[in-house]
């Protein structure tokens, strides 16, 4: 909400799979993750994103 109010585009995902699909379709400048998602935890999402992209 804070980022959106500051004028940033914010995309949300309810599951780790949705998050990975969003990152693959339109790479973000910033990722904020919940560590306890229903299907894939945030740590594993970070690992997968780092393997597949140049995001820092």
CSV table of N, CA and C in Angstrom, one decimal:
chain,number,residue,atom,x,y,z
A,1,UNK,N,0.8,-1.2,0.0
A,1,UNK,CA,0.0,0.0,0.0
A,1,UNK,C,0.9,1.3,0.0
A,2,UNK,N,1.9,1.2,0.8
A,2,UNK,CA,2.8,2.4,0.8
A,2,UNK,C,3.5,2.7,-0.5
A,3,UNK,N,3.9,1.6,-1.2
A,3,UNK,CA,4.6,1.8,-2.5
A,3,UNK,C,3.6,2.3,-3.5
A,4,UNK,N,2.4,1.7,-3.5
A,4,UNK,CA,1.4,2.1,-4.4
A,4,UNK,C,1.0,3.6,-4.3
A,5,UNK,N,0.9,4.0,-3.0
A,5,UNK,CA,0.5,5.4,-2.7
A,5,UNK,C,1.7,6.3,-3.1
A,6,UNK,N,2.9,5.8,-3.2
A,6,UNK,CA,4.0,6.6,-3.6
A,6,UNK,C,4.2,6.7,-5.1
A,7,UNK,N,3.3,6.0,-5.8
A,7,UNK,CA,3.3,6.1,-7.3
A,7,UNK,C,3.9,4.9,-8.0
A,8,UNK,N,4.3,3.9,-7.2
A,8,UNK,CA,4.9,2.7,-7.8
A,8,UNK,C,3.9,1.7,-8.3
A,9,UNK,N,4.2,0.9,-9.3
A,9,UNK,CA,3.3,-0.1,-9.8
A,9,UNK,C,3.5,-1.3,-8.9
A,10,UNK,N,2.5,-1.8,-8.3
A,10,UNK,CA,2.5,-3.0,-7.3
A,10,UNK,C,1.8,-4.1,-7.9
A,11,UNK,N,2.4,-5.3,-7.9
A,11,UNK,CA,1.7,-6.5,-8.4
A,11,UNK,C,1.8,-7.5,-7.2
A,12,UNK,N,0.7,-8.2,-7.0
A,12,UNK,CA,0.7,-9.2,-5.9
A,12,UNK,C,0.5,-10.6,-6.4
A,13,UNK,N,0.9,-11.5,-5.6
A,13,UNK,CA,0.7,-13.0,-5.9
A,13,UNK,C,0.3,-13.7,-4.6
A,14,UNK,N,-0.7,-14.5,-4.6
A,14,UNK,CA,-1.1,-15.3,-3.4
A,14,UNK,C,-0.3,-16.5,-3.2
A,15,UNK,N,0.4,-17.0,-4.2
A,15,UNK,CA,1.2,-18.2,-4.0
A,15,UNK,C,2.6,-18.0,-4.6
A,16,UNK,N,3.5,-18.9,-4.3
A,16,UNK,CA,4.8,-18.8,-4.9
A,16,UNK,C,4.8,-19.0,-6.4
A,17,UNK,N,4.0,-19.9,-6.8
A,17,UNK,CA,3.9,-20.2,-8.3
A,17,UNK,C,3.4,-18.9,-9.0
A,18,UNK,N,2.5,-18.2,-8.5
A,18,UNK,CA,2.0,-16.9,-9.1
A,18,UNK,C,3.2,-15.9,-9.1
A,19,UNK,N,3.9,-15.9,-8.0
A,19,UNK,CA,5.0,-14.9,-7.9
A,19,UNK,C,6.1,-15.2,-9.0
A,20,UNK,N,6.4,-16.5,-9.1
A,20,UNK,CA,7.4,-16.9,-10.1
A,20,UNK,C,6.9,-16.5,-11.6
A,21,UNK,N,5.6,-16.7,-11.8
A,21,UNK,CA,5.1,-16.4,-13.1
A,21,UNK,C,5.1,-14.9,-13.4
A,22,UNK,N,4.8,-14.1,-12.4
A,22,UNK,CA,4.9,-12.6,-12.5
A,22,UNK,C,6.3,-12.2,-12.8
A,23,UNK,N,7.3,-12.7,-12.1
A,23,UNK,CA,8.7,-12.4,-12.3
A,23,UNK,C,9.2,-12.8,-13.7
A,24,UNK,N,8.7,-13.9,-14.2
A,24,UNK,CA,9.1,-14.4,-15.5
A,24,UNK,C,8.5,-13.5,-16.6
A,25,UNK,N,7.2,-13.1,-16.4
A,25,UNK,CA,6.5,-12.4,-17.5
A,25,UNK,C,6.9,-10.9,-17.5
A,26,UNK,N,7.3,-10.3,-16.4
A,26,UNK,CA,7.6,-8.9,-16.4
A,26,UNK,C,8.6,-8.7,-15.2
A,27,UNK,N,9.9,-8.8,-15.4
A,27,UNK,CA,10.9,-8.7,-14.3
A,27,UNK,C,10.7,-7.4,-13.5
A,28,UNK,N,10.6,-7.5,-12.2
A,28,UNK,CA,10.4,-6.3,-11.3
A,28,UNK,C,11.8,-5.7,-11.0
A,29,UNK,N,11.7,-4.5,-10.5
A,29,UNK,CA,12.8,-3.8,-9.9
A,29,UNK,C,13.0,-4.1,-8.4
A,30,UNK,N,12.0,-4.5,-7.8
A,30,UNK,CA,12.0,-4.9,-6.4
A,30,UNK,C,11.0,-6.0,-6.1
A,31,UNK,N,11.5,-6.9,-5.2
A,31,UNK,CA,10.6,-8.0,-4.8
A,31,UNK,C,10.5,-8.0,-3.3
A,32,UNK,N,9.3,-8.0,-2.8
A,32,UNK,CA,9.0,-8.1,-1.3
A,32,UNK,C,8.3,-9.4,-1.2
A,33,UNK,N,8.8,-10.3,-0.4
A,33,UNK,CA,8.2,-11.7,-0.2
A,33,UNK,C,7.8,-12.0,1.2
A,34,UNK,N,6.8,-12.8,1.3
A,34,UNK,CA,6.4,-13.5,2.5
A,34,UNK,C,7.2,-14.8,2.6
A,35,UNK,N,7.8,-15.1,3.7
A,35,UNK,CA,8.5,-16.3,3.8
A,35,UNK,C,7.6,-17.6,3.9
A,36,UNK,N,6.4,-17.4,4.2
A,36,UNK,CA,5.5,-18.6,4.4
A,36,UNK,C,4.3,-18.5,3.5
A,37,UNK,N,4.6,-18.8,2.2
A,37,UNK,CA,3.5,-18.9,1.2
A,37,UNK,C,3.0,-20.4,1.2
A,38,UNK,N,1.8,-20.6,0.7
A,38,UNK,CA,1.3,-21.9,0.7
A,38,UNK,C,2.0,-23.0,-0.1
A,39,UNK,N,2.6,-22.7,-1.2
A,39,UNK,CA,3.2,-23.8,-2.0
A,39,UNK,C,4.7,-23.8,-2.1
A,40,UNK,N,5.3,-22.6,-2.1
A,40,UNK,CA,6.8,-22.5,-2.2
A,40,UNK,C,7.1,-21.3,-1.2
A,41,UNK,N,8.1,-21.6,-0.3
A,41,UNK,CA,8.4,-20.5,0.6
A,41,UNK,C,9.2,-19.4,0.0
A,42,UNK,N,9.3,-18.3,0.6
A,42,UNK,CA,10.0,-17.1,0.0
A,42,UNK,C,11.4,-17.3,-0.2
A,43,UNK,N,12.1,-18.1,0.6
A,43,UNK,CA,13.5,-18.4,0.4
A,43,UNK,C,13.7,-19.2,-0.9
A,44,UNK,N,12.9,-20.2,-1.2
A,44,UNK,CA,13.0,-20.9,-2.4
A,44,UNK,C,12.7,-20.1,-3.6
A,45,UNK,N,11.7,-19.2,-3.5
A,45,UNK,CA,11.4,-18.2,-4.6
A,45,UNK,C,12.6,-17.4,-4.9
A,46,UNK,N,13.3,-16.9,-3.9
A,46,UNK,CA,14.5,-16.1,-4.1
A,46,UNK,C,15.5,-16.9,-4.8
A,47,UNK,N,15.7,-18.1,-4.4
A,47,UNK,CA,16.7,-19.0,-5.1
A,47,UNK,C,16.4,-19.2,-6.6
A,48,UNK,N,15.1,-19.5,-6.9
A,48,UNK,CA,14.7,-19.7,-8.3
A,48,UNK,C,14.8,-18.4,-9.1
A,49,UNK,N,14.4,-17.3,-8.5
A,49,UNK,CA,14.5,-16.0,-9.3
A,49,UNK,C,16.0,-15.7,-9.6
A,50,UNK,N,16.9,-15.9,-8.6
A,50,UNK,CA,18.3,-15.6,-8.8
A,50,UNK,C,18.9,-16.5,-9.9
A,51,UNK,N,18.4,-17.8,-10.0
A,51,UNK,CA,19.0,-18.7,-11.0
A,51,UNK,C,18.5,-18.3,-12.4
A,52,UNK,N,17.4,-17.7,-12.5
A,52,UNK,CA,16.8,-17.4,-13.8
A,52,UNK,C,16.9,-16.0,-14.3
A,53,UNK,N,17.4,-15.1,-13.5
A,53,UNK,CA,17.4,-13.7,-13.9
A,53,UNK,C,18.7,-13.0,-13.3
A,54,UNK,N,18.8,-11.7,-13.7
A,54,UNK,CA,19.9,-10.9,-13.2
A,54,UNK,C,19.5,-10.0,-12.1
A,55,UNK,N,18.3,-10.3,-11.5
A,55,UNK,CA,17.9,-9.4,-10.4
A,55,UNK,C,18.9,-9.6,-9.2
A,56,UNK,N,19.2,-8.4,-8.6
A,56,UNK,CA,20.2,-8.5,-7.5
A,56,UNK,C,19.6,-9.2,-6.2
